[in-house]
């Protein structure tokens, strides 16, 4: 009888203790510290605006340099306070839903409660933007920004303990049911994951109608099924760079059945880290929480009192470019689909696609392009005076998983620029 009681205690303990779904093999723990230092070095770069996603990633780590984190947050506060002081409804070009959401998350993670009025004004701005996004979905069948930013906005409100209007939530649920998270037939795993994390957060509120709650649960299951189905033979969920957010969602969801899926995905991420494939600050900031088995939901519960600084976690210098171009030259073919441009470009080895396009523009008057700077890095907006959503592919028809500043073609590759639709 005593033995049976012991077994029962063990079983009960297993169910009430939070399960660590995505554990990191002990032999790879050094990669976590390496990534942590790499992200900290980003904070030393004062040549560009502070990135709230970088700060959130560092705050979800369990290893801190509190001095550097605080210095970075002080830089962030300048833009946060500027936005909070701006007037609602003032036309500022493209929607800033995603950026505003990340700034709200950064302020929440900072444990800075010295300016509650700033936080309240940010929340008012966020509520306003989500309302505008919702209206755009109702009128134009799509948000002003995209469903990734829309989900991020909902999440930012939720982790700040603010009830999100049921009509705003319903639009996200409906988009999942209608398979709107992607381009054409392809599923956008990072959008699915962000929507899933947001819905897991709002599901905790008890103020929604029963019918909507049932739809939320159905959507969460649908998102999980799509993410699980997206795992390729390498273990990636979608691709290498959508895997961190997908694992954040699976970790937040929990469930013992997904441990094997998670293990394979962690192996793919560890291999990517070993090969130096994570250099974009945005991607690194989404990955670091995963390595500590956390998700963006944990921003709501950052431990402010017991966080201590690690004196050994010292970034030596800012890292502006992890990859230096080589002395040898390679040849890359650059094609603009639907236009009369198909040229072989000679560049130093390990050049980025952005470097190749700059070279093509300099050497050939038939080629020009424009970019805009985003938190994810430079984004291609215009090619040969044609503005739109330009897809990046390598021959024959493989979509690139990195942006123009991060992808480095190999000798003999053909890069295709294709005008697509959102």
XYZ file of C-alpha atoms in Angstrom:
422
model
C 0.000 0.000 0.000
C 2.888 2.347 0.869
C 4.464 1.665 -2.511
C 1.232 2.493 -4.309
C 0.990 5.754 -2.366
C 4.551 6.684 -3.416
C 3.696 6.003 -7.049
C 0.593 8.164 -6.727
C 2.620 11.032 -5.251
C 5.117 10.809 -8.123
C 2.326 10.844 -10.697
C 0.599 13.836 -9.099
C 3.924 15.690 -8.866
C 4.549 15.057 -12.559
C 1.267 16.705 -13.454
C 1.520 19.772 -11.226
C 5.189 20.653 -11.850
C 5.557 22.694 -15.062
C 7.136 20.543 -17.732
C 10.232 21.782 -19.516
C 9.351 20.888 -23.088
C 12.379 22.113 -25.040
C 15.399 21.140 -22.982
C 18.885 21.987 -24.272
C 21.440 19.150 -24.232
C 24.151 19.870 -21.665
C 26.921 19.756 -24.283
C 25.314 22.730 -26.082
C 24.996 25.038 -23.058
C 28.058 27.021 -24.207
C 26.109 28.033 -27.320
C 23.537 29.777 -25.115
C 26.170 31.961 -23.470
C 27.690 32.688 -26.873
C 24.322 33.871 -28.219
C 23.698 35.871 -25.050
C 27.004 37.712 -25.497
C 26.307 38.216 -29.175
C 22.972 39.868 -28.411
C 24.551 41.972 -25.674
C 27.102 43.254 -28.187
C 24.209 44.588 -30.255
C 23.428 46.959 -27.377
C 26.867 48.566 -27.771
C 26.122 49.667 -31.330
C 24.934 53.286 -31.133
C 24.854 53.792 -34.907
C 21.162 52.803 -35.099
C 18.043 53.136 -32.949
C 17.645 50.763 -30.034
C 15.606 47.663 -30.921
C 12.937 46.769 -28.306
C 12.987 43.131 -29.428
C 16.673 42.882 -28.490
C 15.882 44.189 -25.016
C 12.951 41.780 -24.550
C 15.168 38.861 -25.604
C 17.829 39.822 -23.066
C 15.264 40.220 -20.288
C 13.930 36.699 -20.957
C 17.420 35.293 -20.527
C 18.438 33.863 -17.162
C 21.939 35.314 -17.499
C 22.196 39.096 -17.283
C 24.479 42.066 -17.554
C 22.119 44.426 -15.773
C 24.267 47.498 -16.381
C 24.256 47.064 -20.174
C 20.574 46.123 -20.214
C 19.680 49.260 -18.260
C 21.795 51.475 -20.530
C 19.997 50.023 -23.547
C 16.587 50.556 -21.979
C 17.426 54.209 -21.311
C 17.980 54.571 -25.063
C 14.667 52.835 -25.725
C 12.838 55.152 -23.340
C 13.522 58.120 -25.623
C 11.471 56.647 -28.476
C 8.877 55.168 -26.095
C 8.233 58.539 -24.472
C 8.148 60.288 -27.860
C 5.427 57.928 -29.121
C 3.436 58.184 -25.902
C 3.497 61.977 -26.177
C 2.301 62.012 -29.803
C -1.329 62.631 -30.744
C -3.677 59.833 -31.715
C -4.929 59.843 -35.275
C -1.990 61.788 -36.697
C -1.103 60.289 -40.065
C 2.446 58.946 -39.957
C 2.680 56.820 -43.095
C 2.745 53.057 -42.646
C 1.204 51.524 -39.506
C 3.492 51.086 -36.498
C 1.477 48.374 -34.724
C 4.354 45.900 -34.426
C 6.912 48.461 -33.246
C 4.508 49.902 -30.684
C 3.745 46.392 -29.419
C 7.430 45.589 -28.941
C 7.957 48.881 -27.114
C 5.097 48.024 -24.763
C 6.628 44.588 -24.156
C 10.045 46.146 -23.531
C 8.630 48.540 -20.969
C 6.801 45.675 -19.240
C 9.997 43.587 -19.165
C 12.008 46.499 -17.759
C 10.053 46.589 -14.488
C 10.240 50.385 -14.830
C 7.197 51.690 -12.967
C 8.455 55.253 -12.582
C 6.252 56.548 -15.414
C 2.826 54.857 -15.262
C 1.382 57.686 -17.347
C 3.744 56.793 -20.206
C 2.620 53.156 -20.041
C -1.045 54.156 -19.999
C -0.621 56.414 -23.020
C 1.191 53.628 -24.891
C -1.694 51.279 -24.114
C -4.146 53.883 -25.389
C -2.148 54.147 -28.627
C -2.081 50.347 -28.925
C -5.829 50.085 -28.432
C -6.343 52.763 -31.096
C -4.068 50.995 -33.605
C -5.740 47.627 -33.055
C -9.110 49.286 -33.629
C -7.858 50.723 -36.936
C -6.425 47.342 -37.933
C -9.731 45.632 -37.090
C -11.677 48.124 -39.191
C -9.329 47.542 -42.123
C -9.942 43.786 -41.880
C -13.695 44.400 -41.897
C -13.546 46.764 -44.892
C -10.616 45.401 -46.943
C -10.335 41.806 -45.732
C -6.797 42.448 -44.428
C -5.166 44.498 -41.659
C -3.382 47.789 -42.299
C -0.075 46.127 -41.422
C -0.236 42.321 -41.428
C -1.522 39.546 -39.181
C 1.895 39.093 -37.540
C 1.860 42.682 -36.257
C -1.845 42.439 -35.422
C -1.143 39.366 -33.270
C 1.831 41.068 -31.641
C -0.385 44.040 -30.748
C -2.950 41.762 -29.104
C -0.183 40.003 -27.179
C 1.312 43.298 -25.968
C -2.054 44.389 -24.568
C -2.668 41.018 -22.955
C 0.680 40.657 -21.139
C 0.047 44.138 -19.735
C -3.124 42.708 -18.146
C -5.403 44.662 -20.467
C -8.563 43.037 -21.749
C -8.541 42.954 -25.562
C -11.826 43.815 -27.247
C -13.637 40.633 -28.297
C -14.149 41.963 -31.836
C -10.381 42.408 -32.211
C -9.795 38.845 -30.992
C -12.556 37.486 -33.200
C -10.903 38.943 -36.332
C -7.705 37.036 -35.502
C -9.602 33.810 -34.853
C -11.523 34.216 -38.110
C -8.287 34.793 -40.051
C -6.888 31.519 -38.704
C -10.060 29.648 -39.600
C -9.883 31.076 -43.129
C -6.167 30.210 -43.535
C -5.041 33.790 -44.072
C -1.616 33.488 -42.430
C 0.651 33.068 -45.403
C 1.444 33.923 -49.001
C -0.630 32.018 -51.527
C -0.554 28.319 -50.667
C 2.417 28.553 -48.277
C 1.864 28.835 -44.533
C 3.696 31.572 -42.638
C 4.863 29.636 -39.590
C 6.090 32.707 -37.716
C 2.693 34.400 -38.176
C 0.909 31.239 -37.063
C 3.153 31.076 -33.989
C 2.687 34.729 -33.051
C -1.085 34.401 -33.441
C -0.980 31.255 -31.318
C 0.976 32.935 -28.506
C -1.458 35.873 -28.550
C -4.495 33.572 -28.396
C -2.968 31.531 -25.560
C -2.634 34.786 -23.645
C -6.171 36.086 -24.189
C -7.610 32.626 -23.456
C -6.672 33.225 -19.818
C -9.247 35.995 -19.482
C -12.682 34.891 -18.331
C -14.591 37.793 -19.901
C -15.166 36.387 -23.389
C -18.420 34.794 -24.588
C -18.413 31.001 -24.474
C -18.736 30.739 -28.263
C -15.638 32.898 -28.797
C -13.684 30.860 -26.227
C -14.536 27.695 -28.150
C -13.305 29.309 -31.376
C -10.082 30.411 -29.646
C -9.422 26.840 -28.486
C -10.168 25.529 -31.973
C -7.784 28.066 -33.520
C -4.998 27.214 -31.075
C -5.329 23.541 -32.027
C -5.350 24.443 -35.727
C -2.186 26.530 -35.289
C -0.456 23.703 -33.451
C -1.397 21.207 -36.175
C -0.013 23.482 -38.904
C 3.231 24.119 -37.029
C 3.769 20.425 -36.309
C 3.024 19.560 -39.955
C 5.601 22.139 -41.096
C 8.556 20.255 -39.560
C 11.008 19.232 -42.280
C 13.589 16.455 -42.321
C 16.191 18.730 -40.694
C 13.853 19.321 -37.759
C 13.078 22.948 -38.661
C 9.533 24.194 -38.141
C 8.836 25.988 -41.415
C 12.442 27.093 -41.820
C 15.365 27.756 -39.483
C 14.320 31.338 -38.767
C 10.652 30.630 -38.055
C 11.591 27.784 -35.686
C 12.267 29.965 -32.584
C 8.782 31.519 -32.552
C 7.214 28.130 -33.327
C 9.002 26.656 -30.302
C 7.926 29.597 -28.164
C 4.337 28.712 -29.035
C 4.790 24.983 -28.378
C 6.525 25.703 -25.055
C 3.740 28.044 -23.984
C 1.139 25.487 -25.042
C 2.828 22.610 -23.211
C 2.039 18.961 -23.829
C 4.171 15.869 -23.506
C 3.347 14.630 -26.986
C 5.407 17.402 -28.568
C 8.693 16.607 -26.827
C 10.115 14.677 -29.795
C 9.123 17.467 -32.202
C 10.761 19.993 -29.904
C 13.920 17.908 -29.550
C 14.394 17.699 -33.320
C 13.790 21.446 -33.666
C 16.329 22.229 -30.912
C 18.894 20.088 -32.743
C 18.305 22.102 -35.922
C 18.731 25.372 -33.992
C 21.931 24.153 -32.321
C 23.340 23.167 -35.709
C 22.399 26.611 -37.040
C 24.163 28.306 -34.125
C 27.301 26.207 -34.653
C 27.327 27.190 -38.328
C 26.959 30.905 -37.493
C 23.554 31.242 -39.153
C 22.126 33.556 -36.481
C 23.504 37.071 -36.899
C 20.346 39.153 -37.374
C 19.489 40.831 -34.027
C 15.749 40.234 -34.495
C 16.240 36.509 -35.071
C 18.661 36.213 -32.160
C 16.226 37.994 -29.843
C 13.463 35.513 -30.729
C 15.787 32.547 -30.220
C 17.329 33.421 -26.849
C 14.090 32.932 -24.833
C 13.685 29.463 -26.376
C 17.112 28.445 -25.072
C 15.861 29.240 -21.560
C 12.578 27.424 -22.266
C 10.535 30.616 -22.234
C 8.117 32.422 -24.526
C 6.855 35.986 -24.905
C 4.143 35.106 -22.391
C 6.881 35.189 -19.738
C 7.296 38.941 -20.275
C 4.299 39.295 -17.978
C 6.210 37.623 -15.142
C 9.785 38.905 -15.383
C 11.385 38.584 -11.944
C 12.416 42.122 -10.994
C 13.518 41.516 -7.419
C 15.698 38.423 -7.706
C 17.478 39.117 -11.001
C 21.226 39.315 -10.479
C 24.024 40.313 -12.810
C 26.638 37.845 -14.018
C 30.053 39.552 -13.721
C 31.455 37.206 -16.372
C 28.882 38.235 -19.000
C 30.835 41.126 -20.498
C 30.451 42.097 -24.177
C 33.853 43.155 -25.493
C 32.911 45.295 -28.484
C 29.957 45.890 -30.806
C 29.552 43.422 -33.636
C 28.557 45.230 -36.799
C 29.232 42.419 -39.260
C 29.875 38.833 -38.232
C 30.907 37.874 -41.757
C 33.742 39.606 -43.546
C 33.899 39.408 -47.328
C 36.677 37.228 -48.731
C 39.582 38.020 -51.007
C 38.412 35.613 -53.728
C 35.713 36.589 -56.220
C 32.529 34.745 -57.079
C 29.916 35.137 -59.810
C 26.212 35.436 -58.996
C 23.462 35.817 -61.589
C 20.821 38.416 -60.717
C 17.445 38.216 -62.482
C 14.384 40.460 -62.253
C 11.406 38.334 -63.258
C 9.081 39.978 -65.774
C 11.687 42.595 -66.704
C 14.593 42.604 -69.116
C 17.327 42.186 -66.545
C 19.496 39.075 -66.316
C 23.128 39.778 -65.471
C 26.117 37.950 -63.996
C 27.647 39.994 -61.174
C 31.194 39.567 -59.903
C 31.655 40.269 -56.187
C 33.988 39.242 -53.345
C 33.134 35.885 -51.801
C 30.784 35.979 -48.778
C 29.153 39.186 -50.038
C 25.554 39.677 -48.946
C 22.723 39.883 -51.443
C 22.498 43.573 -50.571
C 26.171 44.017 -51.525
C 25.513 42.218 -54.824
C 22.525 44.434 -55.617
C 24.557 47.556 -54.821
C 27.270 46.357 -57.193
C 24.697 45.654 -59.917
C 23.200 49.126 -59.478
C 26.625 50.734 -59.691
C 27.693 48.841 -62.825
C 24.459 48.676 -64.783
C 22.110 51.597 -65.446
C 19.269 49.129 -66.172
C 19.096 48.090 -62.530
C 18.034 50.130 -59.507
C 16.427 49.361 -56.177
C 15.218 50.972 -52.974
C 15.009 49.656 -49.426
C 13.524 50.690 -46.108
C 15.121 49.969 -42.759
C 13.122 47.816 -40.352
C 13.831 46.052 -37.065
C 14.440 42.904 -39.128
C 16.997 44.719 -41.291
C 16.780 46.302 -44.760
C 13.589 45.401 -46.641
C 13.407 45.541 -50.440
C 10.569 47.856 -51.510
C 11.292 48.886 -55.113
C 13.094 47.358 -58.085
C 13.591 49.336 -61.303
C 11.060 51.930 -60.128
C 8.386 49.272 -59.454
C 7.215 49.336 -55.845
C 5.612 46.330 -54.190
C 6.274 43.124 -52.304
C 9.433 41.717 -53.876
C 10.105 38.059 -53.190
C 13.679 36.773 -52.971
C 14.340 33.378 -54.517
C 17.245 31.305 -55.723
C 16.933 29.176 -58.820
C 14.940 27.115 -59.555
C 12.160 28.362 -57.246
C 13.384 28.311 -53.648
C 12.342 31.185 -51.367
C 15.149 32.677 -49.317
C 14.671 32.471 -45.564
C 16.981 35.411 -44.851
C 16.791 39.081 -45.796
C 18.952 40.869 -48.348
C 21.526 41.941 -45.748
C 21.866 38.455 -44.220
C 21.786 36.060 -47.189
C 25.179 35.350 -48.785
C 24.967 33.559 -52.144
C 27.552 31.011 -53.196
C 29.487 31.020 -56.446
C 27.287 30.210 -59.439
C 23.944 30.858 -57.735
C 21.092 32.575 -59.548
C 19.033 35.012 -57.485
C 15.538 35.867 -58.699
C 13.591 38.975 -57.697
C 9.880 38.373 -58.183
C 7.029 40.838 -57.689
C 4.448 39.117 -55.507
C 1.426 40.031 -53.442
C 0.941 40.235 -49.684
